[in-house]
Amino acid sequence: MTPIQETIINKKTNNSPIWLMRQAGRYLPEFREIRKLNPNFINLCLNVNLSSEITLQPLKRFDLDAAIIFSDILMIPYGLNQKIEFKRDFGPQLGSLDLDDLSNVDQVDFIEKLYPVYKSIKKVSENNLIKNKNVIGFVGAPWTLLVYMINKHSPKKELIKDFFKDEFLINRILIILEKFLKLHIDQQIKSGATVIQIFDSWAGLLEEKDLPNYVYIPTLNLVDYVKSLNVPVICFPRGVKNYKNYCDIVKPDAVNIDYDVNPVSICKEINIPIQGGLDPKILLTNKENLKKEARRYLDAFKDHPYIFNLGHGVLPQTDPNMVDYLVKMVKDY
Ligand code: 1CP
């Protein structure tokens, strides 16, 4: 068993495996070099040689316990034929959405469009660097994908004014997404992913009353599906106010917390394995502060199954030396 499986399945404490969200990418000079020559982000994700190389870049530098495949949650709208472009200094820009077109997407065509992602997972999982480590496959939760598909760009500032107007549309899309997300999960596992993480980055946009329909039920269906394939599933419902409720209802094998969650109190509230929490901005300060803040999490979870990670992705301006320091410090704890 790998250290991450020991933590999630055997509920082992005190072994602190570590990987970092967005560990593959923006802050690494060797990634930037490749990115500069490949301005089309979707094409880069679909380039098997390059995406597998980028996936392994952080493992060549640091003693991390997992590789997360270089891809994006927004490869799903791409696979469903909604136009998408990643614009510089703006982020994703999606095209118009037609429910009839969406309802008619063929499953075989979808898998064919995303086939390079699966080939890349296979390639990574066969690499020597992965020995006794996990390959993490992932999907966006239906709600978070729906947000991008209807809003057409990041909701960082706000959702468009009449986002919730067409409830029929929302419910139809959630059902379609569930079907294709199951396919995408299944293909990733068949290709060698040994853990699945479900990112619900915009769960925090919803009021409590909308969580059951838009977050709990669609995610629970995916969690049950991953469990039926005998692979551990980690959920990250970023920004939800009540992580305990979420865990009681959705029942993931492990949960990633965001940096607003107090590690000492969550440890008492939730009894499933916990991952993450450290504010990625701490990596922009200094080693002394990083050590102090990382220890706060390690101390709090001393007797709780815990996978070290962040409360959101590594920031682009992070110094790789700080990541190196963090990984060594967690391993030596
Ligand atoms: O160089 C570039 O411009 C590309 C930047 C980039 C990268 C490196 C994007 C665009 N996506 C990724 C890779 C990525 N995204 C990975 C795999 C690599 C890794 O984790 O190391 C993963 C797991 C994601 C997940 C992802 N993409 C999420 C969920 C996690 C989170 O950050 O909340 C979301 C919301 C996205 C959408 C996305 N992809 C990229 C951008 C700029 C955005 C929009 C973010 C936003 O709305 O603010």
PDB file of C-alpha atoms in Angstrom, residues 30-317:
ATOM      1  CA  GLU A  30      10.529  24.040 -16.547  1.00  0.00           C
ATOM      2  CA  PHE A  31       6.729  24.222 -16.972  1.00  0.00           C
ATOM      3  CA  ARG A  32       6.843  27.868 -18.076  1.00  0.00           C
ATOM      4  CA  GLU A  33       9.343  26.966 -20.746  1.00  0.00           C
ATOM      5  CA  ILE A  34       6.989  24.371 -22.229  1.00  0.00           C
ATOM      6  CA  ARG A  35       3.985  26.684 -21.792  1.00  0.00           C
ATOM      7  CA  LYS A  36       5.693  29.497 -23.696  1.00  0.00           C
ATOM      8  CA  LEU A  37       6.025  27.255 -26.742  1.00  0.00           C
ATOM      9  CA  ASN A  38       2.432  25.989 -26.381  1.00  0.00           C
ATOM     10  CA  PRO A  39       0.069  28.950 -26.166  1.00  0.00           C
ATOM     11  CA  ASN A  40      -3.056  26.810 -26.590  1.00  0.00           C
ATOM     12  CA  PHE A  41      -3.751  25.356 -23.124  1.00  0.00           C
ATOM     13  CA  ILE A  42      -6.287  22.725 -24.283  1.00  0.00           C
ATOM     14  CA  ASN A  43      -3.873  21.449 -26.926  1.00  0.00           C
ATOM     15  CA  LEU A  44      -1.159  21.247 -24.280  1.00  0.00           C
ATOM     16  CA  CYS A  45      -3.430  19.125 -22.066  1.00  0.00           C
ATOM     17  CA  LEU A  46      -4.091  16.891 -25.097  1.00  0.00           C
ATOM     18  CA  ASN A  47      -0.395  16.460 -25.925  1.00  0.00           C
ATOM     19  CA  VAL A  48       0.395  13.084 -24.344  1.00  0.00           C
ATOM     20  CA  ASN A  49       4.181  13.499 -24.243  1.00  0.00           C
ATOM     21  CA  LEU A  50       4.075  17.012 -22.820  1.00  0.00           C
ATOM     22  CA  SER A  51       1.200  16.525 -20.373  1.00  0.00           C
ATOM     23  CA  SER A  52       2.827  13.412 -18.920  1.00  0.00           C
ATOM     24  CA  GLU A  53       6.165  15.206 -18.703  1.00  0.00           C
ATOM     25  CA  ILE A  54       4.571  18.183 -16.890  1.00  0.00           C
ATOM     26  CA  THR A  55       2.760  15.791 -14.529  1.00  0.00           C
ATOM     27  CA  LEU A  56       6.098  14.263 -13.528  1.00  0.00           C
ATOM     28  CA  GLN A  57       8.063  17.542 -13.259  1.00  0.00           C
ATOM     29  CA  PRO A  58       7.285  18.145  -9.558  1.00  0.00           C
ATOM     30  CA  LEU A  59       8.150  14.521  -8.695  1.00  0.00           C
ATOM     31  CA  LYS A  60      11.585  14.941 -10.221  1.00  0.00           C
ATOM     32  CA  ARG A  61      12.250  17.840  -7.855  1.00  0.00           C
ATOM     33  CA  PHE A  62      10.417  16.924  -4.656  1.00  0.00           C
ATOM     34  CA  ASP A  63       9.656  13.761  -2.671  1.00  0.00           C
ATOM     35  CA  LEU A  64       5.881  14.022  -3.166  1.00  0.00           C
ATOM     36  CA  ASP A  65       3.579  11.035  -2.591  1.00  0.00           C
ATOM     37  CA  ALA A  66       1.375  11.561  -5.630  1.00  0.00           C
ATOM     38  CA  ALA A  67       1.272  12.917  -9.148  1.00  0.00           C
ATOM     39  CA  ILE A  68      -1.836  14.795 -10.231  1.00  0.00           C
ATOM     40  CA  ILE A  69      -2.417  14.522 -13.914  1.00  0.00           C
ATOM     41  CA  PHE A  70      -1.825  17.710 -15.937  1.00  0.00           C
ATOM     42  CA  SER A  71      -5.282  18.399 -17.309  1.00  0.00           C
ATOM     43  CA  ASP A  72      -8.180  20.633 -16.270  1.00  0.00           C
ATOM     44  CA  ILE A  73     -11.690  20.290 -14.884  1.00  0.00           C
ATOM     45  CA  LEU A  74     -12.832  22.291 -17.935  1.00  0.00           C
ATOM     46  CA  MET A  75     -11.825  19.491 -20.311  1.00  0.00           C
ATOM     47  CA  ILE A  76     -15.396  18.284 -19.683  1.00  0.00           C
ATOM     48  CA  PRO A  77     -17.172  21.189 -21.428  1.00  0.00           C
ATOM     49  CA  TYR A  78     -14.528  20.764 -24.161  1.00  0.00           C
ATOM     50  CA  GLY A  79     -15.455  17.059 -24.450  1.00  0.00           C
ATOM     51  CA  LEU A  80     -19.130  18.070 -24.594  1.00  0.00           C
ATOM     52  CA  ASN A  81     -18.414  20.393 -27.554  1.00  0.00           C
ATOM     53  CA  GLN A  82     -18.921  23.706 -25.754  1.00  0.00           C
ATOM     54  CA  LYS A  83     -16.324  26.120 -27.151  1.00  0.00           C
ATOM     55  CA  ILE A  84     -13.592  26.981 -24.647  1.00  0.00           C
ATOM     56  CA  GLU A  85     -10.473  29.074 -24.727  1.00  0.00           C
ATOM     57  CA  PHE A  86      -7.999  29.944 -21.963  1.00  0.00           C
ATOM     58  CA  LYS A  87      -7.143  33.605 -22.366  1.00  0.00           C
ATOM     59  CA  ARG A  88      -4.031  35.212 -20.994  1.00  0.00           C
ATOM     60  CA  ASP A  89      -4.649  37.268 -17.816  1.00  0.00           C
ATOM     61  CA  PHE A  90      -8.356  36.415 -18.012  1.00  0.00           C
ATOM     62  CA  GLY A  91      -8.751  32.653 -17.625  1.00  0.00           C
ATOM     63  CA  PRO A  92     -11.295  30.411 -19.292  1.00  0.00           C
ATOM     64  CA  GLN A  93     -13.804  31.881 -21.764  1.00  0.00           C
ATOM     65  CA  LEU A  94     -16.595  29.507 -22.777  1.00  0.00           C
ATOM     66  CA  GLY A  95     -18.900  29.716 -25.807  1.00  0.00           C
ATOM     67  CA  SER A  96     -22.682  29.481 -26.057  1.00  0.00           C
ATOM     68  CA  LEU A  97     -24.490  26.527 -24.566  1.00  0.00           C
ATOM     69  CA  ASP A  98     -27.268  24.656 -26.374  1.00  0.00           C
ATOM     70  CA  LEU A  99     -29.211  22.084 -24.378  1.00  0.00           C
ATOM     71  CA  ASP A 100     -30.218  20.078 -27.470  1.00  0.00           C
ATOM     72  CA  ASP A 101     -26.600  19.810 -28.644  1.00  0.00           C
ATOM     73  CA  LEU A 102     -25.541  18.845 -25.147  1.00  0.00           C
ATOM     74  CA  SER A 103     -28.234  16.161 -24.899  1.00  0.00           C
ATOM     75  CA  ASN A 104     -27.040  14.646 -28.160  1.00  0.00           C
ATOM     76  CA  VAL A 105     -23.353  14.213 -27.344  1.00  0.00           C
ATOM     77  CA  ASP A 106     -22.327  10.647 -28.034  1.00  0.00           C
ATOM     78  CA  GLN A 107     -20.399   8.815 -25.296  1.00  0.00           C
ATOM     79  CA  VAL A 108     -17.925   7.284 -27.740  1.00  0.00           C
ATOM     80  CA  ASP A 109     -17.177  10.693 -29.303  1.00  0.00           C
ATOM     81  CA  PHE A 110     -16.655  12.154 -25.830  1.00  0.00           C
ATOM     82  CA  ILE A 111     -14.138   9.456 -24.875  1.00  0.00           C
ATOM     83  CA  GLU A 112     -12.388   9.847 -28.204  1.00  0.00           C
ATOM     84  CA  LYS A 113     -11.984  13.615 -27.697  1.00  0.00           C
ATOM     85  CA  LEU A 114     -10.473  13.085 -24.246  1.00  0.00           C
ATOM     86  CA  TYR A 115      -8.484   9.986 -25.188  1.00  0.00           C
ATOM     87  CA  PRO A 116      -5.074  11.750 -24.906  1.00  0.00           C
ATOM     88  CA  VAL A 117      -5.800  12.477 -21.221  1.00  0.00           C
ATOM     89  CA  TYR A 118      -6.240   8.760 -20.581  1.00  0.00           C
ATOM     90  CA  LYS A 119      -3.121   7.880 -22.563  1.00  0.00           C
ATOM     91  CA  SER A 120      -1.181  10.403 -20.517  1.00  0.00           C
ATOM     92  CA  ILE A 121      -2.412   8.858 -17.251  1.00  0.00           C
ATOM     93  CA  LYS A 122      -1.328   5.455 -18.503  1.00  0.00           C
ATOM     94  CA  LYS A 123       2.095   6.780 -19.434  1.00  0.00           C
ATOM     95  CA  VAL A 124       2.557   8.455 -16.048  1.00  0.00           C
ATOM     96  CA  SER A 125       1.395   5.408 -14.099  1.00  0.00           C
ATOM     97  CA  GLU A 126       3.987   3.257 -15.859  1.00  0.00           C
ATOM     98  CA  ASN A 127       6.870   5.593 -14.954  1.00  0.00           C
ATOM     99  CA  ASN A 128       9.397   4.523 -12.313  1.00  0.00           C
ATOM    100  CA  LEU A 129       8.912   7.778 -10.395  1.00  0.00           C
ATOM    101  CA  ILE A 130       5.417   6.556  -9.433  1.00  0.00           C
ATOM    102  CA  LYS A 131       6.622   3.473  -7.573  1.00  0.00           C
ATOM    103  CA  ASN A 132       4.823   3.327  -4.196  1.00  0.00           C
ATOM    104  CA  LYS A 133       3.051   6.603  -5.036  1.00  0.00           C
ATOM    105  CA  ASN A 134      -0.413   7.432  -6.347  1.00  0.00           C
ATOM    106  CA  VAL A 135      -1.625   8.852  -9.623  1.00  0.00           C
ATOM    107  CA  ILE A 136      -4.487  11.190  -8.828  1.00  0.00           C
ATOM    108  CA  GLY A 137      -7.234  11.462 -11.399  1.00  0.00           C
ATOM    109  CA  PHE A 138      -9.771  14.213 -10.932  1.00  0.00           C
ATOM    110  CA  VAL A 139     -13.013  15.805 -12.021  1.00  0.00           C
ATOM    111  CA  GLY A 140     -14.813  19.043 -11.249  1.00  0.00           C
ATOM    112  CA  ALA A 141     -18.008  18.475  -9.282  1.00  0.00           C
ATOM    113  CA  PRO A 142     -21.191  18.914 -11.367  1.00  0.00           C
ATOM    114  CA  TRP A 143     -22.023  22.211  -9.624  1.00  0.00           C
ATOM    115  CA  THR A 144     -18.619  23.801 -10.278  1.00  0.00           C
ATOM    116  CA  LEU A 145     -18.660  22.727 -13.936  1.00  0.00           C
ATOM    117  CA  LEU A 146     -22.206  24.048 -14.308  1.00  0.00           C
ATOM    118  CA  VAL A 147     -21.013  27.403 -12.965  1.00  0.00           C
ATOM    119  CA  TYR A 148     -18.407  27.747 -15.733  1.00  0.00           C
ATOM    120  CA  MET A 149     -20.727  26.374 -18.430  1.00  0.00           C
ATOM    121  CA  ILE A 150     -23.568  28.815 -17.692  1.00  0.00           C
ATOM    122  CA  ASN A 151     -21.522  31.775 -16.432  1.00  0.00           C
ATOM    123  CA  LYS A 152     -19.036  31.339 -19.365  1.00  0.00           C
ATOM    124  CA  HIS A 153     -16.114  32.684 -17.323  1.00  0.00           C
ATOM    125  CA  SER A 154     -14.738  32.487 -13.794  1.00  0.00           C
ATOM    126  CA  PRO A 155     -17.261  33.561 -11.146  1.00  0.00           C
ATOM    127  CA  LYS A 156     -14.396  35.138  -9.162  1.00  0.00           C
ATOM    128  CA  LYS A 157     -16.315  38.389  -9.006  1.00  0.00           C
ATOM    129  CA  GLU A 158     -19.895  37.183  -9.277  1.00  0.00           C
ATOM    130  CA  LEU A 159     -22.360  34.978 -11.102  1.00  0.00           C
ATOM    131  CA  ILE A 160     -24.277  36.504 -14.028  1.00  0.00           C
ATOM    132  CA  LYS A 161     -27.504  38.173 -12.931  1.00  0.00           C
ATOM    133  CA  ASP A 162     -30.018  35.567 -14.110  1.00  0.00           C
ATOM    134  CA  PHE A 163     -27.864  32.519 -13.349  1.00  0.00           C
ATOM    135  CA  PHE A 164     -30.594  30.708 -11.387  1.00  0.00           C
ATOM    136  CA  LYS A 165     -33.473  31.794 -13.648  1.00  0.00           C
ATOM    137  CA  ASP A 166     -33.806  28.592 -15.678  1.00  0.00           C
ATOM    138  CA  GLU A 167     -34.096  25.800 -13.150  1.00  0.00           C
ATOM    139  CA  PHE A 168     -35.027  23.272 -15.855  1.00  0.00           C
ATOM    140  CA  LEU A 169     -31.776  24.024 -17.698  1.00  0.00           C
ATOM    141  CA  ILE A 170     -29.735  23.683 -14.500  1.00  0.00           C
ATOM    142  CA  ASN A 171     -31.270  20.348 -13.596  1.00  0.00           C
ATOM    143  CA  ARG A 172     -30.895  18.952 -17.112  1.00  0.00           C
ATOM    144  CA  ILE A 173     -27.230  19.949 -17.287  1.00  0.00           C
ATOM    145  CA  LEU A 174     -26.518  18.431 -13.863  1.00  0.00           C
ATOM    146  CA  ILE A 175     -27.935  15.095 -15.053  1.00  0.00           C
ATOM    147  CA  ILE A 176     -25.932  15.194 -18.299  1.00  0.00           C
ATOM    148  CA  LEU A 177     -22.762  16.136 -16.413  1.00  0.00           C
ATOM    149  CA  GLU A 178     -23.221  13.273 -13.987  1.00  0.00           C
ATOM    150  CA  LYS A 179     -23.366  10.783 -16.858  1.00  0.00           C
ATOM    151  CA  PHE A 180     -20.210  12.093 -18.550  1.00  0.00           C
ATOM    152  CA  LEU A 181     -18.287  12.597 -15.312  1.00  0.00           C
ATOM    153  CA  LYS A 182     -18.840   8.922 -14.493  1.00  0.00           C
ATOM    154  CA  LEU A 183     -17.422   8.015 -17.918  1.00  0.00           C
ATOM    155  CA  HIS A 184     -14.441  10.311 -17.369  1.00  0.00           C
ATOM    156  CA  ILE A 185     -13.780   8.832 -13.901  1.00  0.00           C
ATOM    157  CA  ASP A 186     -14.092   5.293 -15.220  1.00  0.00           C
ATOM    158  CA  GLN A 187     -11.637   5.945 -18.069  1.00  0.00           C
ATOM    159  CA  GLN A 188      -9.109   7.586 -15.736  1.00  0.00           C
ATOM    160  CA  ILE A 189      -9.209   4.607 -13.361  1.00  0.00           C
ATOM    161  CA  LYS A 190      -8.931   2.110 -16.221  1.00  0.00           C
ATOM    162  CA  SER A 191      -5.839   4.033 -17.391  1.00  0.00           C
ATOM    163  CA  GLY A 192      -4.101   3.896 -14.005  1.00  0.00           C
ATOM    164  CA  ALA A 193      -5.500   6.586 -11.677  1.00  0.00           C
ATOM    165  CA  THR A 194      -5.454   5.133  -8.150  1.00  0.00           C
ATOM    166  CA  VAL A 195      -7.211   7.971  -6.296  1.00  0.00           C
ATOM    167  CA  ILE A 196      -9.937  10.336  -7.547  1.00  0.00           C
ATOM    168  CA  GLN A 197     -10.312  13.899  -6.284  1.00  0.00           C
ATOM    169  CA  ILE A 198     -13.544  15.819  -6.873  1.00  0.00           C
ATOM    170  CA  PHE A 199     -13.032  19.602  -6.954  1.00  0.00           C
ATOM    171  CA  ASP A 200     -16.081  21.670  -5.991  1.00  0.00           C
ATOM    172  CA  SER A 201     -14.256  24.993  -6.099  1.00  0.00           C
ATOM    173  CA  TRP A 202     -17.446  27.095  -6.150  1.00  0.00           C
ATOM    174  CA  ALA A 203     -19.539  25.216  -3.575  1.00  0.00           C
ATOM    175  CA  GLY A 204     -19.096  28.293  -1.375  1.00  0.00           C
ATOM    176  CA  LEU A 205     -21.191  30.426  -3.757  1.00  0.00           C
ATOM    177  CA  LEU A 206     -24.391  28.663  -2.706  1.00  0.00           C
ATOM    178  CA  GLU A 207     -26.742  29.365   0.152  1.00  0.00           C
ATOM    179  CA  GLU A 208     -27.376  26.492   2.575  1.00  0.00           C
ATOM    180  CA  LYS A 209     -30.841  25.810   1.079  1.00  0.00           C
ATOM    181  CA  ASP A 210     -29.439  25.111  -2.401  1.00  0.00           C
ATOM    182  CA  LEU A 211     -26.668  22.760  -1.291  1.00  0.00           C
ATOM    183  CA  PRO A 212     -28.740  19.526  -1.290  1.00  0.00           C
ATOM    184  CA  ASN A 213     -29.900  19.820  -4.926  1.00  0.00           C
ATOM    185  CA  TYR A 214     -26.809  21.351  -6.480  1.00  0.00           C
ATOM    186  CA  VAL A 215     -23.958  19.996  -4.398  1.00  0.00           C
ATOM    187  CA  TYR A 216     -24.841  17.109  -2.052  1.00  0.00           C
ATOM    188  CA  ILE A 217     -26.946  14.893  -4.320  1.00  0.00           C
ATOM    189  CA  PRO A 218     -24.946  15.194  -7.578  1.00  0.00           C
ATOM    190  CA  THR A 219     -21.646  14.732  -5.707  1.00  0.00           C
ATOM    191  CA  LEU A 220     -22.947  11.828  -3.608  1.00  0.00           C
ATOM    192  CA  ASN A 221     -23.848  10.031  -6.854  1.00  0.00           C
ATOM    193  CA  LEU A 222     -20.262  10.437  -8.094  1.00  0.00           C
ATOM    194  CA  VAL A 223     -18.748   9.432  -4.759  1.00  0.00           C
ATOM    195  CA  ASP A 224     -20.861   6.255  -4.713  1.00  0.00           C
ATOM    196  CA  TYR A 225     -19.744   5.555  -8.274  1.00  0.00           C
ATOM    197  CA  VAL A 226     -16.017   5.893  -7.440  1.00  0.00           C
ATOM    198  CA  LYS A 227     -16.476   3.701  -4.363  1.00  0.00           C
ATOM    199  CA  SER A 228     -18.138   1.024  -6.537  1.00  0.00           C
ATOM    200  CA  LEU A 229     -14.876   0.915  -8.538  1.00  0.00           C
ATOM    201  CA  ASN A 230     -12.883   0.314  -5.327  1.00  0.00           C
ATOM    202  CA  VAL A 231     -10.831   3.492  -5.574  1.00  0.00           C
ATOM    203  CA  PRO A 232     -10.567   6.066  -2.745  1.00  0.00           C
ATOM    204  CA  VAL A 233     -12.282   9.398  -3.397  1.00  0.00           C
ATOM    205  CA  ILE A 234     -11.299  12.759  -1.890  1.00  0.00           C
ATOM    206  CA  CYS A 235     -13.732  15.702  -2.062  1.00  0.00           C
ATOM    207  CA  PHE A 236     -12.867  19.384  -1.873  1.00  0.00           C
ATOM    208  CA  PRO A 237     -16.019  21.479  -1.343  1.00  0.00           C
ATOM    209  CA  ARG A 238     -14.147  24.771  -1.149  1.00  0.00           C
ATOM    210  CA  GLY A 239     -15.830  27.437   0.909  1.00  0.00           C
ATOM    211  CA  VAL A 240     -18.772  25.460   2.332  1.00  0.00           C
ATOM    212  CA  LYS A 241     -19.544  26.667   5.802  1.00  0.00           C
ATOM    213  CA  ASN A 242     -20.361  23.291   7.278  1.00  0.00           C
ATOM    214  CA  TYR A 243     -17.805  20.637   6.348  1.00  0.00           C
ATOM    215  CA  LYS A 244     -19.302  18.195   8.861  1.00  0.00           C
ATOM    216  CA  ASN A 245     -22.729  18.269   7.187  1.00  0.00           C
ATOM    217  CA  TYR A 246     -21.073  17.825   3.819  1.00  0.00           C
ATOM    218  CA  CYS A 247     -19.094  14.778   5.013  1.00  0.00           C
ATOM    219  CA  ASP A 248     -22.106  13.226   6.774  1.00  0.00           C
ATOM    220  CA  ILE A 249     -24.186  13.415   3.600  1.00  0.00           C
ATOM    221  CA  VAL A 250     -21.681  12.971   0.753  1.00  0.00           C
ATOM    222  CA  LYS A 251     -19.462  10.473   2.659  1.00  0.00           C
ATOM    223  CA  PRO A 252     -16.187  10.828   0.735  1.00  0.00           C
ATOM    224  CA  ASP A 253     -13.257   8.649   1.833  1.00  0.00           C
ATOM    225  CA  ALA A 254     -11.333  11.837   2.697  1.00  0.00           C
ATOM    226  CA  VAL A 255     -12.040  15.562   2.610  1.00  0.00           C
ATOM    227  CA  ASN A 256      -9.770  18.478   1.662  1.00  0.00           C
ATOM    228  CA  ILE A 257     -10.289  21.570   3.816  1.00  0.00           C
ATOM    229  CA  ASP A 258      -9.780  25.177   2.715  1.00  0.00           C
ATOM    230  CA  TYR A 259      -7.618  27.654   4.635  1.00  0.00           C
ATOM    231  CA  ASP A 260     -10.526  29.249   6.491  1.00  0.00           C
ATOM    232  CA  VAL A 261     -11.138  26.003   8.380  1.00  0.00           C
ATOM    233  CA  ASN A 262      -9.645  25.778  11.865  1.00  0.00           C
ATOM    234  CA  PRO A 263      -7.580  22.553  11.963  1.00  0.00           C
ATOM    235  CA  VAL A 264      -8.018  21.970  15.706  1.00  0.00           C
ATOM    236  CA  SER A 265     -11.815  22.204  15.671  1.00  0.00           C
ATOM    237  CA  ILE A 266     -12.355  20.287  12.414  1.00  0.00           C
ATOM    238  CA  CYS A 267     -10.309  17.432  13.821  1.00  0.00           C
ATOM    239  CA  LYS A 268     -12.858  16.997  16.610  1.00  0.00           C
ATOM    240  CA  GLU A 269     -15.880  17.382  14.312  1.00  0.00           C
ATOM    241  CA  ILE A 270     -14.985  15.045  11.456  1.00  0.00           C
ATOM    242  CA  ASN A 271     -13.764  11.493  11.810  1.00  0.00           C
ATOM    243  CA  ILE A 272     -12.833  10.695   8.192  1.00  0.00           C
ATOM    244  CA  PRO A 273      -9.246  11.309   6.952  1.00  0.00           C
ATOM    245  CA  ILE A 274      -8.537  14.978   6.255  1.00  0.00           C
ATOM    246  CA  GLN A 275      -6.294  16.578   3.630  1.00  0.00           C
ATOM    247  CA  GLY A 276      -4.930  20.068   3.120  1.00  0.00           C
ATOM    248  CA  GLY A 277      -5.638  23.400   4.752  1.00  0.00           C
ATOM    249  CA  LEU A 278      -2.413  25.437   4.653  1.00  0.00           C
ATOM    250  CA  ASP A 279      -2.924  28.817   2.983  1.00  0.00           C
ATOM    251  CA  PRO A 280      -0.880  28.821  -0.272  1.00  0.00           C
ATOM    252  CA  LYS A 281       0.061  32.454   0.480  1.00  0.00           C
ATOM    253  CA  ILE A 282       2.234  31.161   3.355  1.00  0.00           C
ATOM    254  CA  LEU A 283       4.572  29.767   0.696  1.00  0.00           C
ATOM    255  CA  LEU A 284       5.175  33.377  -0.388  1.00  0.00           C
ATOM    256  CA  THR A 285       6.521  34.430   3.045  1.00  0.00           C
ATOM    257  CA  ASN A 286       9.681  32.950   4.574  1.00  0.00           C
ATOM    258  CA  LYS A 287      10.938  29.546   5.728  1.00  0.00           C
ATOM    259  CA  GLU A 288      10.556  30.279   9.411  1.00  0.00           C
ATOM    260  CA  ASN A 289       6.926  31.275   9.014  1.00  0.00           C
ATOM    261  CA  LEU A 290       6.259  28.368   6.661  1.00  0.00           C
ATOM    262  CA  LYS A 291       7.649  25.954   9.244  1.00  0.00           C
ATOM    263  CA  LYS A 292       5.519  27.475  11.996  1.00  0.00           C
ATOM    264  CA  GLU A 293       2.314  27.385   9.938  1.00  0.00           C
ATOM    265  CA  ALA A 294       2.900  23.875   8.546  1.00  0.00           C
ATOM    266  CA  ARG A 295       3.536  22.620  12.089  1.00  0.00           C
ATOM    267  CA  ARG A 296       0.207  24.072  13.152  1.00  0.00           C
ATOM    268  CA  TYR A 297      -1.490  21.574  10.810  1.00  0.00           C
ATOM    269  CA  LEU A 298       0.846  18.663  11.580  1.00  0.00           C
ATOM    270  CA  ASP A 299       0.380  19.175  15.335  1.00  0.00           C
ATOM    271  CA  ALA A 300      -3.392  19.508  15.061  1.00  0.00           C
ATOM    272  CA  PHE A 301      -3.657  16.282  13.040  1.00  0.00           C
ATOM    273  CA  LYS A 302      -1.065  14.316  15.021  1.00  0.00           C
ATOM    274  CA  ASP A 303      -3.616  11.645  15.979  1.00  0.00           C
ATOM    275  CA  HIS A 304      -5.876  11.977  12.938  1.00  0.00           C
ATOM    276  CA  PRO A 305      -5.325  10.399   9.506  1.00  0.00           C
ATOM    277  CA  TYR A 306      -3.960  13.387   7.568  1.00  0.00           C
ATOM    278  CA  ILE A 307      -2.562  14.023   4.086  1.00  0.00           C
ATOM    279  CA  PHE A 308      -0.557  17.226   3.907  1.00  0.00           C
ATOM    280  CA  ASN A 309      -1.719  19.594   1.166  1.00  0.00           C
ATOM    281  CA  LEU A 310      -2.833  23.213   0.785  1.00  0.00           C
ATOM    282  CA  GLY A 311      -6.155  25.015   1.221  1.00  0.00           C
ATOM    283  CA  HIS A 312      -6.104  25.858  -2.508  1.00  0.00           C
ATOM    284  CA  GLY A 313      -3.612  25.536  -5.374  1.00  0.00           C
ATOM    285  CA  VAL A 314       0.077  26.536  -5.359  1.00  0.00           C
ATOM    286  CA  LEU A 315       0.262  30.180  -6.510  1.00  0.00           C
ATOM    287  CA  PRO A 316       2.169  31.037  -9.715  1.00  0.00           C
ATOM    288  CA  GLN A 317       4.579  33.387  -7.894  1.00  0.00           C
TER     289      GLN A 317
END
